[in-house]
Amino acid sequence: MEGTQKRRYVSDLRREHAEATRLRIAEAARTLMIERGYAATTMGDVAAAAGVAVQTLYAACPGGKPGLVKIVYDVTLAGDGREVPQGGRPPVLAIIEEPDPVRKLALYAAMAVTIFGRIGPIHRVLRAAAAAGGTGIGDLLDETERQRRNGSRQLTQHLAEAGALRPGLNADRAADEVFALTSIEVYEQLTDVCEWTVDEYEDWLARTLAGTLLSS
């Protein structure tokens, strides 16, 4: 038993160390990319800012710089360095466990706003890099959109199974509507261009999702 506990303790320490290193790398890279842009940020710059060896950086980022960008995106999306799927995180679990469909969508809107606040600055950098032909960046953004679409589908399937979707609306079409309404571009248009507050956007999104998806 003591040997098992010791191995578990050592394993936990290694995991925590790896997560802390991953977080430092992501934070350093994100800061540099927002300040300088994607192209002007080198792997050496990131290693120095994160306080790790360049070899450590490459080992943590399979695929080089595109791999680094994936870590930056994933850590920023999640808000920490833990490699836990979004579906296993407290905000998503709270949405699943909430029995009231209107409240469920309000929680979904709140989660979206929190994510947009974290991801917005680096997302703009990556969009600019993709437009300039940055290697692998377009593919990464395409993959994040596929994942977002899958998340929308999980939400609407959950609502469909609960009998909460409005008559004539299936889970696939409902997912398309959630996917469109929760795009970061809509968020930016309303908060940056139209100068809505974040609270106004969240209230609008919650009401619009409920009015669009739910039976009366």
C-alpha positions as a Markdown table, in Angstrom:
| # | Residue | x | y | z |
|---|---|---|---|---|
| 1 | Met | 0.0 | 0.0 | 0.0 |
| 2 | Glu | 2.8 | 2.4 | 0.9 |
| 3 | Gly | 4.5 | 1.7 | -2.4 |
| 4 | Thr | 1.3 | 2.4 | -4.3 |
| 5 | Gln | 0.7 | 5.6 | -2.5 |
| 6 | Lys | 4.3 | 6.7 | -3.1 |
| 7 | Arg | 3.9 | 6.0 | -6.8 |
| 8 | Arg | 0.7 | 7.9 | -6.9 |
| 9 | Tyr | 2.2 | 10.8 | -5.1 |
| 10 | Val | 5.2 | 10.9 | -7.5 |
| 11 | Ser | 2.8 | 10.7 | -10.5 |
| 12 | Asp | 0.7 | 13.6 | -9.1 |
| 13 | Leu | 3.8 | 15.7 | -8.6 |
| 14 | Arg | 4.9 | 15.0 | -12.2 |
| 15 | Arg | 1.5 | 15.9 | -13.5 |
| 16 | Glu | 1.3 | 19.1 | -11.5 |
| 17 | His | 4.8 | 20.0 | -12.7 |
| 18 | Ala | 3.8 | 19.3 | -16.3 |
| 19 | Glu | 0.6 | 21.4 | -16.0 |
| 20 | Ala | 2.5 | 24.3 | -14.4 |
| 21 | Thr | 5.1 | 24.2 | -17.2 |
| 22 | Arg | 2.3 | 24.1 | -19.8 |
| 23 | Leu | 0.6 | 27.0 | -18.2 |
| 24 | Arg | 3.8 | 29.1 | -18.1 |
| 25 | Ile | 4.6 | 28.3 | -21.7 |
| 26 | Ala | 1.0 | 29.2 | -22.8 |
| 27 | Glu | 1.0 | 32.5 | -20.9 |
| 28 | Ala | 4.4 | 33.6 | -22.1 |
| 29 | Ala | 3.5 | 32.8 | -25.8 |
| 30 | Arg | 0.1 | 34.4 | -25.6 |
| 31 | Thr | 1.6 | 37.6 | -24.1 |
| 32 | Leu | 4.3 | 37.8 | -26.8 |
| 33 | Met | 1.9 | 37.0 | -29.6 |
| 34 | Ile | -0.5 | 39.7 | -28.5 |
| 35 | Glu | 2.3 | 42.2 | -28.2 |
| 36 | Arg | 4.3 | 41.4 | -31.3 |
| 37 | Gly | 2.0 | 39.3 | -33.5 |
| 38 | Tyr | 2.4 | 35.6 | -34.5 |
| 39 | Ala | 5.1 | 35.9 | -37.0 |
| 40 | Ala | 7.4 | 38.0 | -34.9 |
| 41 | Thr | 7.2 | 35.7 | -31.9 |
| 42 | Thr | 10.0 | 33.1 | -32.0 |
| 43 | Met | 10.2 | 29.8 | -30.1 |
| 44 | Gly | 13.4 | 31.1 | -28.5 |
| 45 | Asp | 11.6 | 34.2 | -27.2 |
| 46 | Val | 8.8 | 32.1 | -25.7 |
| 47 | Ala | 11.3 | 29.7 | -24.0 |
| 48 | Ala | 13.1 | 32.7 | -22.5 |
| 49 | Ala | 9.9 | 34.3 | -21.3 |
| 50 | Ala | 8.6 | 31.0 | -19.9 |
| 51 | Gly | 11.9 | 30.2 | -18.1 |
| 52 | Val | 12.3 | 26.9 | -19.9 |
| 53 | Ala | 14.9 | 25.4 | -22.2 |
| 54 | Val | 14.2 | 25.6 | -25.9 |
| 55 | Gln | 14.4 | 21.8 | -26.0 |
| 56 | Thr | 11.8 | 21.6 | -23.3 |
| 57 | Leu | 9.6 | 24.0 | -25.3 |
| 58 | Tyr | 9.8 | 21.8 | -28.4 |
| 59 | Ala | 9.1 | 18.7 | -26.3 |
| 60 | Ala | 6.0 | 20.3 | -24.9 |
| 61 | Cys | 4.8 | 21.5 | -28.4 |
| 62 | Pro | 4.8 | 18.6 | -30.9 |
| 63 | Gly | 4.9 | 20.2 | -34.4 |
| 64 | Gly | 6.9 | 23.3 | -33.4 |
| 65 | Lys | 5.3 | 26.7 | -33.5 |
| 66 | Pro | 1.8 | 25.4 | -34.7 |
| 67 | Gly | 1.9 | 23.0 | -31.8 |
| 68 | Leu | 2.7 | 25.9 | -29.5 |
| 69 | Val | -0.3 | 27.8 | -30.8 |
| 70 | Lys | -2.5 | 24.8 | -30.1 |
| 71 | Ile | -1.3 | 24.8 | -26.5 |
| 72 | Val | -1.9 | 28.6 | -26.2 |
| 73 | Tyr | -5.4 | 28.2 | -27.6 |
| 74 | Asp | -6.3 | 25.2 | -25.4 |
| 75 | Val | -5.0 | 26.7 | -22.2 |
| 76 | Thr | -6.6 | 30.1 | -22.9 |
| 77 | Leu | -9.9 | 28.4 | -23.7 |
| 78 | Ala | -9.8 | 26.4 | -20.5 |
| 79 | Gly | -8.4 | 29.1 | -18.3 |
| 80 | Asp | -5.7 | 26.8 | -16.8 |
| 81 | Gly | -3.0 | 24.3 | -17.7 |
| 82 | Arg | -4.9 | 21.1 | -16.8 |
| 83 | Glu | -5.5 | 18.7 | -19.7 |
| 84 | Val | -9.1 | 18.2 | -18.8 |
| 85 | Pro | -11.7 | 18.1 | -21.6 |
| 86 | Gln | -14.2 | 20.9 | -21.7 |
| 87 | Gly | -17.0 | 18.4 | -21.1 |
| 88 | Gly | -15.5 | 17.5 | -17.7 |
| 89 | Arg | -15.1 | 21.0 | -16.4 |
| 90 | Pro | -17.5 | 22.6 | -13.8 |
| 91 | Pro | -19.3 | 25.1 | -16.1 |
| 92 | Val | -20.2 | 22.4 | -18.5 |
| 93 | Leu | -21.3 | 20.0 | -15.8 |
| 94 | Ala | -23.4 | 22.8 | -14.2 |
| 95 | Ile | -25.2 | 23.2 | -17.6 |
| 96 | Ile | -25.8 | 19.5 | -17.9 |
| 97 | Glu | -27.1 | 19.2 | -14.3 |
| 98 | Glu | -29.4 | 22.3 | -14.5 |
| 99 | Pro | -33.0 | 21.0 | -15.0 |
| 100 | Asp | -34.6 | 24.2 | -16.2 |
| 101 | Pro | -34.0 | 24.7 | -20.0 |
| 102 | Val | -34.1 | 28.5 | -19.7 |
| 103 | Arg | -31.6 | 28.6 | -16.9 |
| 104 | Lys | -29.5 | 26.0 | -18.7 |
| 105 | Leu | -29.2 | 28.3 | -21.7 |
| 106 | Ala | -28.5 | 31.3 | -19.4 |
| 107 | Leu | -25.6 | 29.3 | -18.0 |
| 108 | Tyr | -24.4 | 28.4 | -21.5 |
| 109 | Ala | -24.5 | 32.1 | -22.4 |
| 110 | Ala | -22.5 | 33.0 | -19.3 |
| 111 | Met | -19.9 | 30.3 | -20.1 |
| 112 | Ala | -19.6 | 31.7 | -23.7 |
| 113 | Val | -19.0 | 35.2 | -22.4 |
| 114 | Thr | -16.3 | 34.0 | -20.0 |
| 115 | Ile | -14.6 | 32.1 | -22.8 |
| 116 | Phe | -14.8 | 35.1 | -25.2 |
| 117 | Gly | -13.2 | 37.3 | -22.6 |
| 118 | Arg | -10.2 | 35.0 | -22.4 |
| 119 | Ile | -9.9 | 33.9 | -26.0 |
| 120 | Gly | -10.7 | 37.2 | -27.8 |
| 121 | Pro | -7.3 | 38.9 | -28.0 |
| 122 | Ile | -5.4 | 35.8 | -29.1 |
| 123 | His | -8.1 | 34.8 | -31.5 |
| 124 | Arg | -7.7 | 38.1 | -33.3 |
| 125 | Val | -4.0 | 37.5 | -33.5 |
| 126 | Leu | -4.5 | 34.0 | -35.0 |
| 127 | Arg | -7.1 | 35.2 | -37.5 |
| 128 | Ala | -4.6 | 37.8 | -38.7 |
| 129 | Ala | -1.9 | 35.2 | -38.9 |
| 130 | Ala | -4.1 | 32.8 | -40.9 |
| 131 | Ala | -5.0 | 35.6 | -43.3 |
| 132 | Ala | -1.2 | 36.3 | -43.7 |
| 133 | Gly | -0.6 | 32.6 | -44.5 |
| 134 | Gly | 0.8 | 31.4 | -41.2 |
| 135 | Thr | 1.6 | 27.7 | -41.4 |
| 136 | Gly | -1.1 | 25.6 | -39.8 |
| 137 | Ile | -3.0 | 28.5 | -38.3 |
| 138 | Gly | -6.0 | 28.2 | -40.6 |
| 139 | Asp | -6.2 | 24.5 | -39.9 |
| 140 | Leu | -6.1 | 25.2 | -36.2 |
| 141 | Leu | -8.9 | 27.7 | -36.4 |
| 142 | Asp | -11.0 | 25.3 | -38.6 |
| 143 | Glu | -10.5 | 22.6 | -36.0 |
| 144 | Thr | -11.6 | 24.9 | -33.1 |
| 145 | Glu | -14.8 | 25.7 | -35.1 |
| 146 | Arg | -15.5 | 22.0 | -35.6 |
| 147 | Gln | -15.1 | 21.5 | -31.9 |
| 148 | Arg | -17.4 | 24.5 | -31.1 |
| 149 | Arg | -20.0 | 23.0 | -33.5 |
| 150 | Asn | -19.7 | 19.7 | -31.7 |
| 151 | Gly | -20.2 | 21.5 | -28.4 |
| 152 | Ser | -23.3 | 23.1 | -29.8 |
| 153 | Arg | -24.6 | 19.7 | -30.9 |
| 154 | Gln | -24.1 | 18.2 | -27.4 |
| 155 | Leu | -26.1 | 21.0 | -25.9 |
| 156 | Thr | -29.0 | 20.7 | -28.3 |
| 157 | Gln | -29.0 | 16.9 | -28.1 |
| 158 | His | -29.3 | 17.3 | -24.4 |
| 159 | Leu | -32.2 | 19.7 | -24.8 |
| 160 | Ala | -33.9 | 17.4 | -27.4 |
| 161 | Glu | -33.6 | 14.4 | -25.1 |
| 162 | Ala | -35.3 | 16.5 | -22.4 |
| 163 | Gly | -38.1 | 17.4 | -24.8 |
| 164 | Ala | -37.3 | 21.1 | -24.5 |
| 165 | Leu | -36.8 | 22.0 | -28.2 |
| 166 | Arg | -39.6 | 23.8 | -29.9 |
| 167 | Pro | -41.8 | 21.7 | -32.2 |
| 168 | Gly | -40.3 | 21.0 | -35.6 |
| 169 | Leu | -36.7 | 21.8 | -34.5 |
| 170 | Asn | -34.3 | 18.9 | -34.4 |
| 171 | Ala | -31.0 | 18.7 | -32.6 |
| 172 | Asp | -28.9 | 19.2 | -35.7 |
| 173 | Arg | -30.7 | 22.4 | -36.9 |
| 174 | Ala | -30.7 | 23.7 | -33.3 |
| 175 | Ala | -27.0 | 23.1 | -33.1 |
| 176 | Asp | -26.5 | 25.2 | -36.3 |
| 177 | Glu | -28.4 | 28.0 | -34.7 |
| 178 | Val | -26.4 | 27.9 | -31.4 |
| 179 | Phe | -23.2 | 27.7 | -33.5 |
| 180 | Ala | -24.1 | 30.9 | -35.4 |
| 181 | Leu | -25.3 | 32.8 | -32.4 |
| 182 | Thr | -22.3 | 32.0 | -30.2 |
| 183 | Ser | -19.6 | 32.9 | -32.8 |
| 184 | Ile | -16.9 | 35.2 | -31.5 |
| 185 | Glu | -17.4 | 37.4 | -34.5 |
| 186 | Val | -21.0 | 38.2 | -33.3 |
| 187 | Tyr | -19.7 | 38.9 | -29.8 |
| 188 | Glu | -17.1 | 41.3 | -31.2 |
| 189 | Gln | -19.5 | 43.0 | -33.5 |
| 190 | Leu | -21.9 | 43.7 | -30.7 |
| 191 | Thr | -19.4 | 44.6 | -28.0 |
| 192 | Asp | -16.7 | 46.4 | -30.1 |
| 193 | Val | -18.7 | 47.9 | -33.0 |
| 194 | Cys | -22.1 | 48.4 | -31.4 |
| 195 | Glu | -20.5 | 49.1 | -28.0 |
| 196 | Trp | -22.7 | 46.8 | -26.0 |
| 197 | Thr | -21.5 | 46.0 | -22.5 |
| 198 | Val | -20.6 | 42.4 | -21.8 |
| 199 | Asp | -23.6 | 42.1 | -19.5 |
| 200 | Glu | -25.9 | 43.4 | -22.3 |
| 201 | Tyr | -24.5 | 40.8 | -24.7 |
| 202 | Glu | -24.9 | 38.0 | -22.2 |
| 203 | Asp | -28.5 | 38.9 | -21.5 |
| 204 | Trp | -29.2 | 39.2 | -25.2 |
| 205 | Leu | -27.6 | 35.8 | -25.9 |
| 206 | Ala | -29.4 | 34.0 | -23.2 |
| 207 | Arg | -32.8 | 35.5 | -24.3 |
| 208 | Thr | -32.1 | 34.8 | -28.0 |
| 209 | Leu | -31.1 | 31.2 | -27.4 |
| 210 | Ala | -34.2 | 30.5 | -25.3 |
| 211 | Gly | -36.5 | 32.2 | -27.8 |
| 212 | Thr | -34.9 | 30.5 | -30.7 |
| 213 | Leu | -34.6 | 26.9 | -29.3 |
| 214 | Leu | -37.2 | 26.3 | -26.7 |
| 215 | Ser | -40.9 | 25.4 | -26.9 |
| 216 | Ser | -43.1 | 28.1 | -25.5 |
